[in-house]
Short mmCIF file of C-alpha atoms in Angstrom, two decimals:
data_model
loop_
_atom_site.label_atom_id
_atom_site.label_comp_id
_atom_site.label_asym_id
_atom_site.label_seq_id
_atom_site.Cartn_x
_atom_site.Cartn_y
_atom_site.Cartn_z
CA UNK A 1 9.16 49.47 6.30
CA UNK A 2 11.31 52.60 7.10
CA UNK A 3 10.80 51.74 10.77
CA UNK A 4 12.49 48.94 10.19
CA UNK A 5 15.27 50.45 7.71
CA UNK A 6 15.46 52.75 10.88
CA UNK A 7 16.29 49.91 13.58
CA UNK A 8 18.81 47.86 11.11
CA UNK A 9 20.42 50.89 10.94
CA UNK A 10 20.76 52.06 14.57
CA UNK A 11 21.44 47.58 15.39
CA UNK A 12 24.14 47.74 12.21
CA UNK A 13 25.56 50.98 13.79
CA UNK A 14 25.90 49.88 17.24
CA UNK A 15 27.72 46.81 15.88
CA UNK A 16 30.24 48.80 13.96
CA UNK A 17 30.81 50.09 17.01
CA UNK A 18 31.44 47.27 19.72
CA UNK A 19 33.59 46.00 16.66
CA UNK A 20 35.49 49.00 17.13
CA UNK A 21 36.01 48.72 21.19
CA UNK A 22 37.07 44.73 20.32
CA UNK A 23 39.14 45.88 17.96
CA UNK A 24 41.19 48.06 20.33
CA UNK A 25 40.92 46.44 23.38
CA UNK A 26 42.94 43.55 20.97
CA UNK A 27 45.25 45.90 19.57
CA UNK A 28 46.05 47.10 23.48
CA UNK A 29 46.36 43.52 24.50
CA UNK A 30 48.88 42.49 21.87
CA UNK A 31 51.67 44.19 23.96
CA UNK A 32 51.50 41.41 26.17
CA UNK A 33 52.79 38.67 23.14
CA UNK A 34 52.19 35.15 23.28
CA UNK A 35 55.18 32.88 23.74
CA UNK A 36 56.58 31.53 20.52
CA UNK A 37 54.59 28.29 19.36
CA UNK A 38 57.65 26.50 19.14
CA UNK A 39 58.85 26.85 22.79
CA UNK A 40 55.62 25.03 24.25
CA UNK A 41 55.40 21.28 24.38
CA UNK A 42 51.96 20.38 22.63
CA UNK A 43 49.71 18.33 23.88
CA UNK A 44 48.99 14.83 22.56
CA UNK A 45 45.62 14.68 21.26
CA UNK A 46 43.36 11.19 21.78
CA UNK A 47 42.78 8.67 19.07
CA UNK A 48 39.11 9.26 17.53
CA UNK A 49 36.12 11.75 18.26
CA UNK A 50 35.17 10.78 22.11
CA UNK A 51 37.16 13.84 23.87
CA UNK A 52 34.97 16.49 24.39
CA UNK A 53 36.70 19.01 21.88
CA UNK A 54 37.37 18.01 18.61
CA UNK A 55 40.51 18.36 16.78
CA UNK A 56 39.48 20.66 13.44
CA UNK A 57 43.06 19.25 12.25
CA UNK A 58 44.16 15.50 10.88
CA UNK A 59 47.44 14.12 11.51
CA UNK A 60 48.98 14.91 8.32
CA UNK A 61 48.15 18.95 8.94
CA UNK A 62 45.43 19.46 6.40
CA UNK A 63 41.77 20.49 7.92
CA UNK A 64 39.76 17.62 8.93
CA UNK A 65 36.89 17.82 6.24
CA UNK A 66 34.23 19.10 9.05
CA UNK A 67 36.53 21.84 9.60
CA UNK A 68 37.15 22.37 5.68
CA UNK A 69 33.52 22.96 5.31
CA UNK A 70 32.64 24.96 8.29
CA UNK A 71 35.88 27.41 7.42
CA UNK A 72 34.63 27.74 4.19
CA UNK A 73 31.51 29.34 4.83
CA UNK A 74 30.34 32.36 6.13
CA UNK A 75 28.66 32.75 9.69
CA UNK A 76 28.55 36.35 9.61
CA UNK A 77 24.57 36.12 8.81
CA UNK A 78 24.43 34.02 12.38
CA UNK A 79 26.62 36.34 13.86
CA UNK A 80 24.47 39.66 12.94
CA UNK A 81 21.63 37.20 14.26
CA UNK A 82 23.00 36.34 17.77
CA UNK A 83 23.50 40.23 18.09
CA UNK A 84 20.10 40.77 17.60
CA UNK A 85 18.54 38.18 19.66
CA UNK A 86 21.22 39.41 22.51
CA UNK A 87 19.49 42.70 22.00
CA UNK A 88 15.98 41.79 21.73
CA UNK A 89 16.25 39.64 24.79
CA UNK A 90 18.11 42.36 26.99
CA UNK A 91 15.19 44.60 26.00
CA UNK A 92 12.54 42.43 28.28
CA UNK A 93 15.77 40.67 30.45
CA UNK A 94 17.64 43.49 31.31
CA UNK A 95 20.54 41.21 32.02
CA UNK A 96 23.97 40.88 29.76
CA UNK A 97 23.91 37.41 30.90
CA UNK A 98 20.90 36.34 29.11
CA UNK A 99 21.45 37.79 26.44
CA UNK A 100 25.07 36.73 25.77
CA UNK A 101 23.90 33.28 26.21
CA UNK A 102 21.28 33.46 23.17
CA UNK A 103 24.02 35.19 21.00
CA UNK A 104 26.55 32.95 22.20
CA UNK A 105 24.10 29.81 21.50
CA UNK A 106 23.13 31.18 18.12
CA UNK A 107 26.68 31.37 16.82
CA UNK A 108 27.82 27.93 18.27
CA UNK A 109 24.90 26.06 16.47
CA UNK A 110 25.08 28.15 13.29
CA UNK A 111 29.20 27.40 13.22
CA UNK A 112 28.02 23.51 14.69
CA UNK A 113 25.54 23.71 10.89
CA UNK A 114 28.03 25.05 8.68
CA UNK A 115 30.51 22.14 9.73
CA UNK A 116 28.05 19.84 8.93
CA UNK A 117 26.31 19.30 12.05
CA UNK A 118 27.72 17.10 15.33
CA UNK A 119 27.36 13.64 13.33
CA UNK A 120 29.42 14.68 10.37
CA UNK A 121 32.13 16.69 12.70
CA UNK A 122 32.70 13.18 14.44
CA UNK A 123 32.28 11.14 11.94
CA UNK A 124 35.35 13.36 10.15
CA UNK A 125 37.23 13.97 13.28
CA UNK A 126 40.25 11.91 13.37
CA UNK A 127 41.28 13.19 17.19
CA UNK A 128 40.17 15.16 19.92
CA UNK A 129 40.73 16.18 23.50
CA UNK A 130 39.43 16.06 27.00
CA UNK A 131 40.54 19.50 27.77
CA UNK A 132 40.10 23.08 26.04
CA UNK A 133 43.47 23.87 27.44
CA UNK A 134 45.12 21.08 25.15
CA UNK A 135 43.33 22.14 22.63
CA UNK A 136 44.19 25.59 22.17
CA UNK A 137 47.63 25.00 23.20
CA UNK A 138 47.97 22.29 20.40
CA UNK A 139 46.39 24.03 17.54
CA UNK A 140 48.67 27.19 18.81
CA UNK A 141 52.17 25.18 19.22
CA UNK A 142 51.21 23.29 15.60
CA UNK A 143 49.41 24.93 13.26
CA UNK A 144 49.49 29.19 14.31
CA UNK A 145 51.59 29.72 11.28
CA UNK A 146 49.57 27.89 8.53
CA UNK A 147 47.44 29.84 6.18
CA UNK A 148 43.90 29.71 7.41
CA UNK A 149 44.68 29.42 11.19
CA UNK A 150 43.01 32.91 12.07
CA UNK A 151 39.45 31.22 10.32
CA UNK A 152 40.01 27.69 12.05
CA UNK A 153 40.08 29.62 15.46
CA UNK A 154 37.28 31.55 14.79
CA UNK A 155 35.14 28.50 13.46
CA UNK A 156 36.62 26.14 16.73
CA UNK A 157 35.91 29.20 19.26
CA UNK A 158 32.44 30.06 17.96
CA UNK A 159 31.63 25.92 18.25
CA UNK A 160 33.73 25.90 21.94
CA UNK A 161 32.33 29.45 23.35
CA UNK A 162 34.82 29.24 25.98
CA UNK A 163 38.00 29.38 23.59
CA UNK A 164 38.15 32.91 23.11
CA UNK A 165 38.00 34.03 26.80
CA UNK A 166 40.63 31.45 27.81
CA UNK A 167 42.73 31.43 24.99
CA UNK A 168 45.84 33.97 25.72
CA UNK A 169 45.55 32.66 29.19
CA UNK A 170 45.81 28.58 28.08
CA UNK A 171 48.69 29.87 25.86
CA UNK A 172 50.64 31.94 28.81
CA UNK A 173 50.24 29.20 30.81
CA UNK A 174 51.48 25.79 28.90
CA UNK A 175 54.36 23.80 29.62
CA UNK A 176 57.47 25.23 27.80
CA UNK A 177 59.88 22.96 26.37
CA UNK A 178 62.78 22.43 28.27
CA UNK A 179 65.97 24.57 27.05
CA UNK A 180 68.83 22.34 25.42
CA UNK A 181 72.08 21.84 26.98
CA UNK A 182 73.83 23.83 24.02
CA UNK A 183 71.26 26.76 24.07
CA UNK A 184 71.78 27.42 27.94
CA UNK A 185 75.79 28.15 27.42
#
């Protein structure tokens, strides 16, 4: 038992501490700001749940309900999890891949579970889109400044892996509105 006391520890600690490097690699990044989310052109998002990422938002702005109940509840259990598979596996695979892949495959699914499962998150989905890109660009340009938009990221980037890696860049890199006759005098 204290052998085990012992390794929670020393996995809890080394946590705290790649926390700690994420946290200021973010706080060096911010320097380079985003563009304001109401100088890009969003993206129109398809009609129903066939696109490939789905929209956690209905067309009247409130969460769709898969995204209401996946917000709502805490992954932090799956995340601790996917850590410790990551570092199980890279103790026989001595390769980051690998073992990113089982932490990043153990957060998706338990973020997929606390939405309600795939079913219930199309079933509840009132849009989508083909593209990550016009996803991230959309929820950015439309909903960045509502209340839980830092939790709806989290949950839509833990079910689309990809979204965090790409996300400043999608942002930098969307159309911009075009400047008004008025504003360019």
């Amino acid at each position: 038992m204290r052998d085990l006391r012992s390794h929670t520890s020393a996995v809890l600690s080394t946590l705290r501490c790649q926390l700690l490097v994420i946290g200021a690699a973010a706080t060096l990044l911010t320097g380079c700001a985003l563009p304001k989310a109401n100088t890009l052109m969003s993206p129109t998002p398809m009609q129903g749940s066939s696109g490939k990422f789905l929209n956690p938002y209905n067309a009247d702005g409130a969460l769709a309900p898969w995204a209401e109940r996946g917000v709502g509840k805490s992954r932090v259990a799956a995340g601790v999890a996917g850590f410790a598979a990551a570092e199980a596996i890279s103790f026989f695979v001595p390769i980051a891949e690998v073992s990113t892949v089982a932490e990043n495959t153990i957060k998706q699914q338990a973020a997929i579970g606390a939405a309600g499962g795939t079913k219930y998150m199309k079933s509840t989905s009132e849009t989508s889109f083909k593209r990550r890109q016009d996803l991230a660009v959309y929820l950015y340009a439309n909903h960045s400044t509502k209340k839980r938009y830092k939790e709806t990221l989290a949950l839509v980037a833990e079910i689309y892996p990809d979204m965090w890696s790409h996300y400043d860049a999608d942002i930098r890199k969307a159309k911009k509105k075009p400047k008004s006759a008025s504003a360019a005098q």
